[in-house]
Amino acid sequence: MTNGEDWRLFRGEGTIRPVDFPPPPPWRRFTDATNGGGRPRPYLIGRTEADVVSAALHLRRPLLVTGHPGTGKSSLAHAIARELALGPVLHWPVNSRSVLKDALYGYDAVGRLRETHLSKERGDSDPDIGTFIRLGPLGTALVPRDRPRVLLVDELDKGDVDLPNDLLTVFEEGEFEIPELSRLPETQSEVSILGSGADEEPIRVVRGRARCREFPVVVITSNGERDFPPAFMRRCVRLDLPDPDEARLRDIVAAHLGEEALADVDDLLHTFLNRRAPGELATDQLLNAVFLRKGGVDLDADGLLDAVLHRLGGEI
């Protein structure tokens, strides 16, 4: 807990003074469970929303999650993976340059050509083609295994307009082909390649085709920036996460910062609710403000609360 001027780590005075940094917020600790250790971040979801998730799991269909920024769309994938013990989440962040092939696999043809040339100079055998192929997050999710993996396709609406249609066949068939492997001779019908993560075990691919035994748990998020084609929507289970009301916001604050954080939060909570218009404030901004207040930071300082509870859209 800081008091008075102690919370001002940076004062802009130009005087060199080493400081001890206070502990970060729980959601900004990079040794957290999402990164390899520590206490997992809490995730609160209503019974109705949880039932929609269960429906998608039963149907083996992708879950299309919509909602305003900060409603927990991306975090839902991690909550599912943790609760069902499905291992680390495979993450595909979509942008305007994303294409299906990159999410399935990558092939370093130049690297293979270079290594083949060097091997011939040394008199060695040609390098294994599998060392130059690495599966992407979608490809890793589709390899055969007894238990599914969770794949987070984040912000699909930021991708090319044709990307949802490109995903249809993969989602329907649960398989994909790696042409560079399917063209190999029969003596090389089985090739070992790497998964998308550093800790993924090598995966055996036969005749260049990978087909899942259990369809992965696919969580697709969208900020509603554009509509998806009906054929794609028909293959998804839709979940719209609502903006949390006052009671849910109190539960979220308590879950992340402890029940004691609610003792001095009424004014911040009411300010947040009064300023919040659809899509203009996110729940984690309220958590930021409460964390600073809990640490003794003077949020009444000029412009400080406005800097924390700033609008997410419009002009800056």
PDB file of C-alpha atoms in Angstrom:
ATOM      1  CA  MET A   1       0.000   0.000   0.000  1.00  0.00           C
ATOM      2  CA  THR A   2       1.339   3.424  -0.960  1.00  0.00           C
ATOM      3  CA  ASN A   3       0.516   6.735   0.655  1.00  0.00           C
ATOM      4  CA  GLY A   4       0.791  10.395  -0.240  1.00  0.00           C
ATOM      5  CA  GLU A   5       3.468  10.975  -2.868  1.00  0.00           C
ATOM      6  CA  ASP A   6       4.857   7.435  -2.590  1.00  0.00           C
ATOM      7  CA  TRP A   7       2.738   6.106  -5.446  1.00  0.00           C
ATOM      8  CA  ARG A   8       4.341   8.544  -7.896  1.00  0.00           C
ATOM      9  CA  LEU A   9       7.135   6.339  -9.243  1.00  0.00           C
ATOM     10  CA  PHE A  10       7.856   8.834 -12.016  1.00  0.00           C
ATOM     11  CA  ARG A  11       7.846  12.517 -11.070  1.00  0.00           C
ATOM     12  CA  GLY A  12       9.298  14.131 -14.181  1.00  0.00           C
ATOM     13  CA  GLU A  13      11.925  16.007 -12.170  1.00  0.00           C
ATOM     14  CA  GLY A  14      14.995  14.573 -13.890  1.00  0.00           C
ATOM     15  CA  THR A  15      16.495  13.364 -10.605  1.00  0.00           C
ATOM     16  CA  ILE A  16      17.938   9.859 -10.839  1.00  0.00           C
ATOM     17  CA  ARG A  17      16.524   7.700  -8.062  1.00  0.00           C
ATOM     18  CA  PRO A  18      16.215   3.908  -8.197  1.00  0.00           C
ATOM     19  CA  VAL A  19      12.778   2.791  -7.001  1.00  0.00           C
ATOM     20  CA  ASP A  20      11.266  -0.507  -5.937  1.00  0.00           C
ATOM     21  CA  PHE A  21       8.375  -1.332  -8.221  1.00  0.00           C
ATOM     22  CA  PRO A  22       5.189  -2.416  -6.412  1.00  0.00           C
ATOM     23  CA  PRO A  23       3.535  -5.735  -7.310  1.00  0.00           C
ATOM     24  CA  PRO A  24       1.642  -5.573 -10.630  1.00  0.00           C
ATOM     25  CA  PRO A  25      -2.072  -6.280 -11.019  1.00  0.00           C
ATOM     26  CA  PRO A  26      -2.847 -10.021 -11.066  1.00  0.00           C
ATOM     27  CA  TRP A  27      -3.770  -9.834 -14.756  1.00  0.00           C
ATOM     28  CA  ARG A  28      -0.358  -8.276 -15.628  1.00  0.00           C
ATOM     29  CA  ARG A  29       1.802 -10.913 -13.963  1.00  0.00           C
ATOM     30  CA  PHE A  30       3.553 -12.796 -16.718  1.00  0.00           C
ATOM     31  CA  THR A  31       4.333 -15.837 -14.608  1.00  0.00           C
ATOM     32  CA  ASP A  32       0.583 -16.412 -14.318  1.00  0.00           C
ATOM     33  CA  ALA A  33      -1.071 -19.738 -15.097  1.00  0.00           C
ATOM     34  CA  THR A  34      -1.690 -18.631 -18.686  1.00  0.00           C
ATOM     35  CA  ASN A  35       2.085 -18.361 -19.081  1.00  0.00           C
ATOM     36  CA  GLY A  36       3.354 -21.289 -17.117  1.00  0.00           C
ATOM     37  CA  GLY A  37       2.631 -20.986 -13.413  1.00  0.00           C
ATOM     38  CA  GLY A  38       0.940 -19.200 -10.536  1.00  0.00           C
ATOM     39  CA  ARG A  39      -2.747 -18.771  -9.739  1.00  0.00           C
ATOM     40  CA  PRO A  40      -5.138 -18.908 -12.729  1.00  0.00           C
ATOM     41  CA  ARG A  41      -7.133 -15.807 -13.547  1.00  0.00           C
ATOM     42  CA  PRO A  42     -10.777 -16.071 -12.458  1.00  0.00           C
ATOM     43  CA  TYR A  43     -13.491 -16.072 -15.097  1.00  0.00           C
ATOM     44  CA  LEU A  44     -17.138 -15.387 -14.279  1.00  0.00           C
ATOM     45  CA  ILE A  45     -19.885 -16.442 -16.654  1.00  0.00           C
ATOM     46  CA  GLY A  46     -23.653 -16.742 -16.256  1.00  0.00           C
ATOM     47  CA  ARG A  47     -25.464 -20.070 -16.324  1.00  0.00           C
ATOM     48  CA  THR A  48     -27.198 -19.220 -19.608  1.00  0.00           C
ATOM     49  CA  GLU A  49     -23.900 -18.407 -21.323  1.00  0.00           C
ATOM     50  CA  ALA A  50     -22.213 -21.491 -19.857  1.00  0.00           C
ATOM     51  CA  ASP A  51     -25.029 -23.653 -21.231  1.00  0.00           C
ATOM     52  CA  VAL A  52     -24.421 -22.267 -24.728  1.00  0.00           C
ATOM     53  CA  VAL A  53     -20.759 -23.283 -24.396  1.00  0.00           C
ATOM     54  CA  SER A  54     -21.816 -26.779 -23.361  1.00  0.00           C
ATOM     55  CA  ALA A  55     -24.138 -26.992 -26.363  1.00  0.00           C
ATOM     56  CA  ALA A  56     -21.260 -26.186 -28.718  1.00  0.00           C
ATOM     57  CA  LEU A  57     -19.125 -28.853 -27.018  1.00  0.00           C
ATOM     58  CA  HIS A  58     -21.841 -31.490 -27.450  1.00  0.00           C
ATOM     59  CA  LEU A  59     -22.392 -30.558 -31.098  1.00  0.00           C
ATOM     60  CA  ARG A  60     -18.648 -30.352 -31.896  1.00  0.00           C
ATOM     61  CA  ARG A  61     -19.328 -26.997 -33.514  1.00  0.00           C
ATOM     62  CA  PRO A  62     -17.271 -23.785 -33.401  1.00  0.00           C
ATOM     63  CA  LEU A  63     -18.440 -21.289 -30.797  1.00  0.00           C
ATOM     64  CA  LEU A  64     -18.800 -17.790 -32.266  1.00  0.00           C
ATOM     65  CA  VAL A  65     -18.470 -15.337 -29.379  1.00  0.00           C
ATOM     66  CA  THR A  66     -19.549 -11.728 -29.821  1.00  0.00           C
ATOM     67  CA  GLY A  67     -19.760  -8.815 -27.410  1.00  0.00           C
ATOM     68  CA  HIS A  68     -18.263  -5.443 -26.669  1.00  0.00           C
ATOM     69  CA  PRO A  69     -14.532  -5.113 -25.891  1.00  0.00           C
ATOM     70  CA  GLY A  70     -13.726  -6.220 -22.366  1.00  0.00           C
ATOM     71  CA  THR A  71     -16.640  -8.635 -21.936  1.00  0.00           C
ATOM     72  CA  GLY A  72     -14.305 -11.658 -21.779  1.00  0.00           C
ATOM     73  CA  LYS A  73     -14.544 -13.115 -25.286  1.00  0.00           C
ATOM     74  CA  SER A  74     -10.921 -14.226 -25.621  1.00  0.00           C
ATOM     75  CA  SER A  75     -10.618 -15.186 -21.957  1.00  0.00           C
ATOM     76  CA  LEU A  76     -13.464 -17.671 -22.404  1.00  0.00           C
ATOM     77  CA  ALA A  77     -11.216 -19.959 -24.443  1.00  0.00           C
ATOM     78  CA  HIS A  78      -8.667 -20.084 -21.618  1.00  0.00           C
ATOM     79  CA  ALA A  79     -11.415 -20.688 -19.058  1.00  0.00           C
ATOM     80  CA  ILE A  80     -12.716 -23.659 -21.065  1.00  0.00           C
ATOM     81  CA  ALA A  81      -9.239 -25.141 -21.520  1.00  0.00           C
ATOM     82  CA  ARG A  82      -8.444 -24.802 -17.823  1.00  0.00           C
ATOM     83  CA  GLU A  83     -11.745 -26.164 -16.492  1.00  0.00           C
ATOM     84  CA  LEU A  84     -11.775 -29.156 -18.848  1.00  0.00           C
ATOM     85  CA  ALA A  85      -8.003 -29.832 -18.538  1.00  0.00           C
ATOM     86  CA  LEU A  86      -7.422 -29.544 -22.295  1.00  0.00           C
ATOM     87  CA  GLY A  87      -3.926 -28.099 -22.163  1.00  0.00           C
ATOM     88  CA  PRO A  88      -2.597 -24.732 -23.404  1.00  0.00           C
ATOM     89  CA  VAL A  89      -4.828 -22.770 -25.756  1.00  0.00           C
ATOM     90  CA  LEU A  90      -3.777 -22.678 -29.414  1.00  0.00           C
ATOM     91  CA  HIS A  91      -4.074 -19.021 -30.446  1.00  0.00           C
ATOM     92  CA  TRP A  92      -4.640 -17.675 -33.958  1.00  0.00           C
ATOM     93  CA  PRO A  93      -4.864 -13.848 -33.876  1.00  0.00           C
ATOM     94  CA  VAL A  94      -6.486 -12.816 -37.155  1.00  0.00           C
ATOM     95  CA  ASN A  95      -5.599  -9.641 -39.051  1.00  0.00           C
ATOM     96  CA  SER A  96      -6.180  -8.287 -42.552  1.00  0.00           C
ATOM     97  CA  ARG A  97      -3.258 -10.333 -43.932  1.00  0.00           C
ATOM     98  CA  SER A  98      -4.269 -13.660 -42.382  1.00  0.00           C
ATOM     99  CA  VAL A  99      -4.821 -16.594 -44.748  1.00  0.00           C
ATOM    100  CA  LEU A 100      -5.984 -20.128 -44.024  1.00  0.00           C
ATOM    101  CA  LYS A 101      -2.731 -21.789 -45.101  1.00  0.00           C
ATOM    102  CA  ASP A 102      -0.679 -19.888 -42.516  1.00  0.00           C
ATOM    103  CA  ALA A 103      -2.989 -21.126 -39.765  1.00  0.00           C
ATOM    104  CA  LEU A 104      -2.625 -24.711 -41.026  1.00  0.00           C
ATOM    105  CA  TYR A 105       1.124 -24.963 -41.631  1.00  0.00           C
ATOM    106  CA  GLY A 106       4.240 -23.176 -42.821  1.00  0.00           C
ATOM    107  CA  TYR A 107       6.905 -24.570 -45.159  1.00  0.00           C
ATOM    108  CA  ASP A 108      10.420 -23.131 -45.275  1.00  0.00           C
ATOM    109  CA  ALA A 109      11.275 -24.005 -48.881  1.00  0.00           C
ATOM    110  CA  VAL A 110      14.271 -21.669 -48.988  1.00  0.00           C
ATOM    111  CA  GLY A 111      15.718 -23.156 -45.820  1.00  0.00           C
ATOM    112  CA  ARG A 112      15.291 -26.685 -47.172  1.00  0.00           C
ATOM    113  CA  LEU A 113      17.003 -25.769 -50.461  1.00  0.00           C
ATOM    114  CA  ARG A 114      19.916 -24.218 -48.617  1.00  0.00           C
ATOM    115  CA  GLU A 115      20.348 -27.170 -46.266  1.00  0.00           C
ATOM    116  CA  THR A 116      20.069 -29.651 -49.162  1.00  0.00           C
ATOM    117  CA  HIS A 117      22.847 -27.824 -50.992  1.00  0.00           C
ATOM    118  CA  LEU A 118      25.076 -27.816 -47.913  1.00  0.00           C
ATOM    119  CA  SER A 119      24.395 -31.519 -47.290  1.00  0.00           C
ATOM    120  CA  LYS A 120      25.489 -32.396 -50.822  1.00  0.00           C
ATOM    121  CA  GLU A 121      28.693 -30.436 -50.348  1.00  0.00           C
ATOM    122  CA  ARG A 122      29.405 -32.393 -47.166  1.00  0.00           C
ATOM    123  CA  GLY A 123      28.455 -35.695 -48.733  1.00  0.00           C
ATOM    124  CA  ASP A 124      25.559 -36.163 -46.306  1.00  0.00           C
ATOM    125  CA  SER A 125      22.062 -37.379 -47.086  1.00  0.00           C
ATOM    126  CA  ASP A 126      19.341 -34.845 -47.803  1.00  0.00           C
ATOM    127  CA  PRO A 127      17.757 -33.281 -44.690  1.00  0.00           C
ATOM    128  CA  ASP A 128      14.342 -34.529 -43.580  1.00  0.00           C
ATOM    129  CA  ILE A 129      11.611 -32.360 -45.098  1.00  0.00           C
ATOM    130  CA  GLY A 130       9.701 -32.546 -41.813  1.00  0.00           C
ATOM    131  CA  THR A 131      12.248 -30.267 -40.136  1.00  0.00           C
ATOM    132  CA  PHE A 132      11.181 -27.472 -42.503  1.00  0.00           C
ATOM    133  CA  ILE A 133       7.432 -27.760 -41.865  1.00  0.00           C
ATOM    134  CA  ARG A 134       5.717 -26.440 -38.756  1.00  0.00           C
ATOM    135  CA  LEU A 135       2.014 -26.656 -38.126  1.00  0.00           C
ATOM    136  CA  GLY A 136       0.093 -23.484 -37.362  1.00  0.00           C
ATOM    137  CA  PRO A 137      -2.433 -23.232 -34.528  1.00  0.00           C
ATOM    138  CA  LEU A 138      -5.331 -24.530 -36.646  1.00  0.00           C
ATOM    139  CA  GLY A 139      -3.225 -27.363 -38.057  1.00  0.00           C
ATOM    140  CA  THR A 140      -2.061 -28.349 -34.575  1.00  0.00           C
ATOM    141  CA  ALA A 141      -5.676 -28.388 -33.371  1.00  0.00           C
ATOM    142  CA  LEU A 142      -6.657 -30.797 -36.159  1.00  0.00           C
ATOM    143  CA  VAL A 143      -4.061 -33.527 -35.669  1.00  0.00           C
ATOM    144  CA  PRO A 144      -5.462 -36.834 -34.348  1.00  0.00           C
ATOM    145  CA  ARG A 145      -5.541 -37.128 -30.561  1.00  0.00           C
ATOM    146  CA  ASP A 146      -7.833 -38.703 -27.974  1.00  0.00           C
ATOM    147  CA  ARG A 147      -8.748 -35.409 -26.285  1.00  0.00           C
ATOM    148  CA  PRO A 148      -9.425 -32.179 -28.184  1.00  0.00           C
ATOM    149  CA  ARG A 149      -7.385 -29.019 -27.920  1.00  0.00           C
ATOM    150  CA  VAL A 150      -8.853 -25.534 -27.558  1.00  0.00           C
ATOM    151  CA  LEU A 151      -8.282 -23.222 -30.527  1.00  0.00           C
ATOM    152  CA  LEU A 152      -8.889 -19.481 -30.131  1.00  0.00           C
ATOM    153  CA  VAL A 153      -9.533 -17.743 -33.465  1.00  0.00           C
ATOM    154  CA  ASP A 154      -9.306 -14.177 -32.254  1.00  0.00           C
ATOM    155  CA  GLU A 155     -11.135 -11.318 -34.014  1.00  0.00           C
ATOM    156  CA  LEU A 156     -12.112 -13.155 -37.189  1.00  0.00           C
ATOM    157  CA  ASP A 157     -13.987 -10.070 -38.374  1.00  0.00           C
ATOM    158  CA  LYS A 158     -10.625  -8.315 -38.912  1.00  0.00           C
ATOM    159  CA  GLY A 159      -9.660 -10.869 -41.578  1.00  0.00           C
ATOM    160  CA  ASP A 160     -10.275 -10.899 -45.299  1.00  0.00           C
ATOM    161  CA  VAL A 161     -13.914 -11.147 -46.346  1.00  0.00           C
ATOM    162  CA  ASP A 162     -13.294 -14.621 -47.842  1.00  0.00           C
ATOM    163  CA  LEU A 163     -11.595 -16.084 -44.764  1.00  0.00           C
ATOM    164  CA  PRO A 164     -14.790 -17.405 -43.067  1.00  0.00           C
ATOM    165  CA  ASN A 165     -15.703 -19.272 -46.262  1.00  0.00           C
ATOM    166  CA  ASP A 166     -12.170 -20.672 -46.483  1.00  0.00           C
ATOM    167  CA  LEU A 167     -12.659 -22.178 -43.021  1.00  0.00           C
ATOM    168  CA  LEU A 168     -15.888 -23.988 -43.927  1.00  0.00           C
ATOM    169  CA  THR A 169     -14.342 -27.097 -45.492  1.00  0.00           C
ATOM    170  CA  VAL A 170     -11.785 -27.488 -42.721  1.00  0.00           C
ATOM    171  CA  PHE A 171     -14.451 -27.200 -40.033  1.00  0.00           C
ATOM    172  CA  GLU A 172     -16.799 -29.583 -41.861  1.00  0.00           C
ATOM    173  CA  GLU A 173     -14.232 -32.249 -42.759  1.00  0.00           C
ATOM    174  CA  GLY A 174     -11.922 -31.907 -39.762  1.00  0.00           C
ATOM    175  CA  GLU A 175      -8.881 -32.493 -41.951  1.00  0.00           C
ATOM    176  CA  PHE A 176      -6.403 -30.754 -44.232  1.00  0.00           C
ATOM    177  CA  GLU A 177      -3.656 -31.641 -46.687  1.00  0.00           C
ATOM    178  CA  ILE A 178      -0.007 -30.625 -46.843  1.00  0.00           C
ATOM    179  CA  PRO A 179       0.761 -30.883 -50.590  1.00  0.00           C
ATOM    180  CA  GLU A 180       4.520 -30.758 -50.041  1.00  0.00           C
ATOM    181  CA  LEU A 181       4.196 -34.068 -48.156  1.00  0.00           C
ATOM    182  CA  SER A 182       1.473 -35.746 -50.223  1.00  0.00           C
ATOM    183  CA  ARG A 183       3.761 -35.519 -53.312  1.00  0.00           C
ATOM    184  CA  LEU A 184       6.568 -37.482 -51.646  1.00  0.00           C
ATOM    185  CA  PRO A 185       7.338 -41.061 -52.790  1.00  0.00           C
ATOM    186  CA  GLU A 186       5.820 -44.055 -50.966  1.00  0.00           C
ATOM    187  CA  THR A 187       9.060 -44.617 -49.067  1.00  0.00           C
ATOM    188  CA  GLN A 188       8.455 -41.273 -47.361  1.00  0.00           C
ATOM    189  CA  SER A 189       4.752 -41.717 -46.693  1.00  0.00           C
ATOM    190  CA  GLU A 190       5.143 -40.938 -42.977  1.00  0.00           C
ATOM    191  CA  VAL A 191       6.821 -37.710 -41.933  1.00  0.00           C
ATOM    192  CA  SER A 192       7.314 -36.236 -38.464  1.00  0.00           C
ATOM    193  CA  ILE A 193       6.656 -32.492 -38.219  1.00  0.00           C
ATOM    194  CA  LEU A 194       6.494 -29.936 -35.432  1.00  0.00           C
ATOM    195  CA  GLY A 195       3.397 -28.388 -33.866  1.00  0.00           C
ATOM    196  CA  SER A 196       2.843 -24.666 -33.446  1.00  0.00           C
ATOM    197  CA  GLY A 197       4.086 -24.351 -29.855  1.00  0.00           C
ATOM    198  CA  ALA A 198       7.610 -24.708 -28.540  1.00  0.00           C
ATOM    199  CA  ASP A 199       6.484 -27.518 -26.206  1.00  0.00           C
ATOM    200  CA  GLU A 200       4.453 -29.440 -28.804  1.00  0.00           C
ATOM    201  CA  GLU A 201       5.588 -33.000 -29.447  1.00  0.00           C
ATOM    202  CA  PRO A 202       6.462 -34.020 -33.035  1.00  0.00           C
ATOM    203  CA  ILE A 203       3.430 -35.173 -35.015  1.00  0.00           C
ATOM    204  CA  ARG A 204       3.388 -38.027 -37.533  1.00  0.00           C
ATOM    205  CA  VAL A 205       1.591 -37.196 -40.790  1.00  0.00           C
ATOM    206  CA  VAL A 206       0.720 -39.978 -43.266  1.00  0.00           C
ATOM    207  CA  ARG A 207       0.572 -39.187 -46.980  1.00  0.00           C
ATOM    208  CA  GLY A 208       0.412 -35.511 -46.250  1.00  0.00           C
ATOM    209  CA  ARG A 209      -3.038 -35.580 -44.634  1.00  0.00           C
ATOM    210  CA  ALA A 210      -4.007 -34.793 -41.039  1.00  0.00           C
ATOM    211  CA  ARG A 211      -7.477 -35.625 -39.732  1.00  0.00           C
ATOM    212  CA  CYS A 212      -8.700 -35.090 -36.191  1.00  0.00           C
ATOM    213  CA  ARG A 213     -10.211 -37.881 -34.096  1.00  0.00           C
ATOM    214  CA  GLU A 214     -11.879 -35.388 -31.760  1.00  0.00           C
ATOM    215  CA  PHE A 215     -12.966 -32.065 -33.267  1.00  0.00           C
ATOM    216  CA  PRO A 216     -11.148 -29.258 -31.427  1.00  0.00           C
ATOM    217  CA  VAL A 217     -12.925 -26.816 -29.144  1.00  0.00           C
ATOM    218  CA  VAL A 218     -12.972 -23.813 -31.473  1.00  0.00           C
ATOM    219  CA  VAL A 219     -13.710 -20.410 -29.935  1.00  0.00           C
ATOM    220  CA  ILE A 220     -14.069 -17.659 -32.540  1.00  0.00           C
ATOM    221  CA  THR A 221     -14.321 -14.071 -31.334  1.00  0.00           C
ATOM    222  CA  SER A 222     -15.783 -11.139 -33.223  1.00  0.00           C
ATOM    223  CA  ASN A 223     -16.213  -7.486 -32.323  1.00  0.00           C
ATOM    224  CA  GLY A 224     -19.105  -7.184 -34.768  1.00  0.00           C
ATOM    225  CA  GLU A 225     -17.186  -5.070 -37.270  1.00  0.00           C
ATOM    226  CA  ARG A 226     -18.869  -6.922 -40.171  1.00  0.00           C
ATOM    227  CA  ASP A 227     -21.287  -9.745 -40.846  1.00  0.00           C
ATOM    228  CA  PHE A 228     -20.315 -13.308 -41.710  1.00  0.00           C
ATOM    229  CA  PRO A 229     -21.861 -15.322 -44.571  1.00  0.00           C
ATOM    230  CA  PRO A 230     -24.909 -17.464 -43.730  1.00  0.00           C
ATOM    231  CA  ALA A 231     -23.098 -20.707 -44.626  1.00  0.00           C
ATOM    232  CA  PHE A 232     -20.468 -19.936 -41.989  1.00  0.00           C
ATOM    233  CA  MET A 233     -23.004 -18.844 -39.380  1.00  0.00           C
ATOM    234  CA  ARG A 234     -24.977 -22.070 -39.923  1.00  0.00           C
ATOM    235  CA  ARG A 235     -21.970 -24.084 -38.784  1.00  0.00           C
ATOM    236  CA  CYS A 236     -21.404 -22.114 -35.571  1.00  0.00           C
ATOM    237  CA  VAL A 237     -23.109 -21.913 -32.205  1.00  0.00           C
ATOM    238  CA  ARG A 238     -23.611 -18.229 -31.384  1.00  0.00           C
ATOM    239  CA  LEU A 239     -22.847 -16.745 -27.955  1.00  0.00           C
ATOM    240  CA  ASP A 240     -23.283 -13.040 -27.276  1.00  0.00           C
ATOM    241  CA  LEU A 241     -21.635 -11.982 -24.010  1.00  0.00           C
ATOM    242  CA  PRO A 242     -23.590  -9.138 -22.358  1.00  0.00           C
ATOM    243  CA  ASP A 243     -22.061  -6.124 -20.655  1.00  0.00           C
ATOM    244  CA  PRO A 244     -21.890  -6.976 -16.934  1.00  0.00           C
ATOM    245  CA  ASP A 245     -24.395  -5.202 -14.675  1.00  0.00           C
ATOM    246  CA  GLU A 246     -23.502  -3.649 -11.314  1.00  0.00           C
ATOM    247  CA  ALA A 247     -23.838  -6.903  -9.375  1.00  0.00           C
ATOM    248  CA  ARG A 248     -21.659  -8.803 -11.845  1.00  0.00           C
ATOM    249  CA  LEU A 249     -19.077  -5.996 -11.818  1.00  0.00           C
ATOM    250  CA  ARG A 250     -18.820  -6.287  -8.032  1.00  0.00           C
ATOM    251  CA  ASP A 251     -18.354 -10.033  -8.370  1.00  0.00           C
ATOM    252  CA  ILE A 252     -15.602  -9.489 -10.955  1.00  0.00           C
ATOM    253  CA  VAL A 253     -13.763  -6.990  -8.744  1.00  0.00           C
ATOM    254  CA  ALA A 254     -13.950  -9.374  -5.780  1.00  0.00           C
ATOM    255  CA  ALA A 255     -12.779 -12.336  -7.868  1.00  0.00           C
ATOM    256  CA  HIS A 256      -9.718 -10.495  -9.167  1.00  0.00           C
ATOM    257  CA  LEU A 257      -8.782  -8.281  -6.231  1.00  0.00           C
ATOM    258  CA  GLY A 258     -10.436  -9.830  -3.177  1.00  0.00           C
ATOM    259  CA  GLU A 259     -13.564  -8.980  -1.217  1.00  0.00           C
ATOM    260  CA  GLU A 260     -11.721  -6.211   0.643  1.00  0.00           C
ATOM    261  CA  ALA A 261     -11.417  -4.235  -2.601  1.00  0.00           C
ATOM    262  CA  LEU A 262     -15.193  -3.652  -2.547  1.00  0.00           C
ATOM    263  CA  ALA A 263     -14.958  -1.546   0.615  1.00  0.00           C
ATOM    264  CA  ASP A 264     -14.033   1.636  -1.243  1.00  0.00           C
ATOM    265  CA  VAL A 265     -15.304   1.058  -4.747  1.00  0.00           C
ATOM    266  CA  ASP A 266     -18.807   2.583  -4.891  1.00  0.00           C
ATOM    267  CA  ASP A 267     -17.790   5.917  -6.408  1.00  0.00           C
ATOM    268  CA  LEU A 268     -15.588   4.278  -9.037  1.00  0.00           C
ATOM    269  CA  LEU A 269     -18.295   1.777  -9.890  1.00  0.00           C
ATOM    270  CA  HIS A 270     -20.946   4.451 -10.296  1.00  0.00           C
ATOM    271  CA  THR A 271     -18.607   6.629 -12.371  1.00  0.00           C
ATOM    272  CA  PHE A 272     -17.853   3.647 -14.595  1.00  0.00           C
ATOM    273  CA  LEU A 273     -21.531   2.805 -15.066  1.00  0.00           C
ATOM    274  CA  ASN A 274     -22.447   6.446 -15.758  1.00  0.00           C
ATOM    275  CA  ARG A 275     -19.744   6.764 -18.395  1.00  0.00           C
ATOM    276  CA  ARG A 276     -20.244   3.383 -19.992  1.00  0.00           C
ATOM    277  CA  ALA A 277     -22.037   3.445 -23.288  1.00  0.00           C
ATOM    278  CA  PRO A 278     -22.149   0.357 -25.505  1.00  0.00           C
ATOM    279  CA  GLY A 279     -18.586  -0.453 -26.515  1.00  0.00           C
ATOM    280  CA  GLU A 280     -17.047   2.658 -24.960  1.00  0.00           C
ATOM    281  CA  LEU A 281     -15.615   1.266 -21.708  1.00  0.00           C
ATOM    282  CA  ALA A 282     -14.278  -2.201 -20.863  1.00  0.00           C
ATOM    283  CA  THR A 283     -14.503  -4.063 -17.576  1.00  0.00           C
ATOM    284  CA  ASP A 284     -10.737  -4.267 -17.212  1.00  0.00           C
ATOM    285  CA  GLN A 285     -10.633  -0.460 -17.103  1.00  0.00           C
ATOM    286  CA  LEU A 286     -12.718  -0.594 -13.924  1.00  0.00           C
ATOM    287  CA  LEU A 287     -10.338  -3.218 -12.528  1.00  0.00           C
ATOM    288  CA  ASN A 288      -7.427  -0.904 -13.319  1.00  0.00           C
ATOM    289  CA  ALA A 289      -9.047   1.956 -11.419  1.00  0.00           C
ATOM    290  CA  VAL A 290      -9.892  -0.215  -8.403  1.00  0.00           C
ATOM    291  CA  PHE A 291      -6.374  -1.674  -8.337  1.00  0.00           C
ATOM    292  CA  LEU A 292      -4.852   1.822  -8.288  1.00  0.00           C
ATOM    293  CA  ARG A 293      -7.264   2.960  -5.555  1.00  0.00           C
ATOM    294  CA  LYS A 294      -6.457  -0.159  -3.521  1.00  0.00           C
ATOM    295  CA  GLY A 295      -2.747   0.642  -3.868  1.00  0.00           C
ATOM    296  CA  GLY A 296      -3.204   4.133  -2.452  1.00  0.00           C
ATOM    297  CA  VAL A 297      -3.148   6.020  -5.751  1.00  0.00           C
ATOM    298  CA  ASP A 298      -4.958   9.365  -5.716  1.00  0.00           C
ATOM    299  CA  LEU A 299      -7.426   9.002  -8.573  1.00  0.00           C
ATOM    300  CA  ASP A 300      -8.706  12.519  -7.890  1.00  0.00           C
ATOM    301  CA  ALA A 301      -5.480  13.941  -9.315  1.00  0.00           C
ATOM    302  CA  ASP A 302      -6.058  16.058 -12.411  1.00  0.00           C
ATOM    303  CA  GLY A 303      -6.964  13.896 -15.375  1.00  0.00           C
ATOM    304  CA  LEU A 304      -5.868  10.602 -13.791  1.00  0.00           C
ATOM    305  CA  LEU A 305      -9.279   8.940 -13.608  1.00  0.00           C
ATOM    306  CA  ASP A 306     -10.040  10.140 -17.147  1.00  0.00           C
ATOM    307  CA  ALA A 307      -6.777   8.550 -18.317  1.00  0.00           C
ATOM    308  CA  VAL A 308      -7.825   5.203 -16.845  1.00  0.00           C
ATOM    309  CA  LEU A 309     -11.531   5.299 -17.791  1.00  0.00           C
ATOM    310  CA  HIS A 310     -10.990   6.643 -21.294  1.00  0.00           C
ATOM    311  CA  ARG A 311     -13.309   5.966 -24.202  1.00  0.00           C
ATOM    312  CA  LEU A 312     -12.398   3.049 -26.459  1.00  0.00           C
ATOM    313  CA  GLY A 313     -13.846   4.515 -29.627  1.00  0.00           C
ATOM    314  CA  GLY A 314     -14.046   7.827 -31.416  1.00  0.00           C
ATOM    315  CA  GLU A 315     -11.407  10.534 -31.588  1.00  0.00           C
ATOM    316  CA  ILE A 316      -8.527  10.541 -29.113  1.00  0.00           C
TER     317      ILE A 316
END
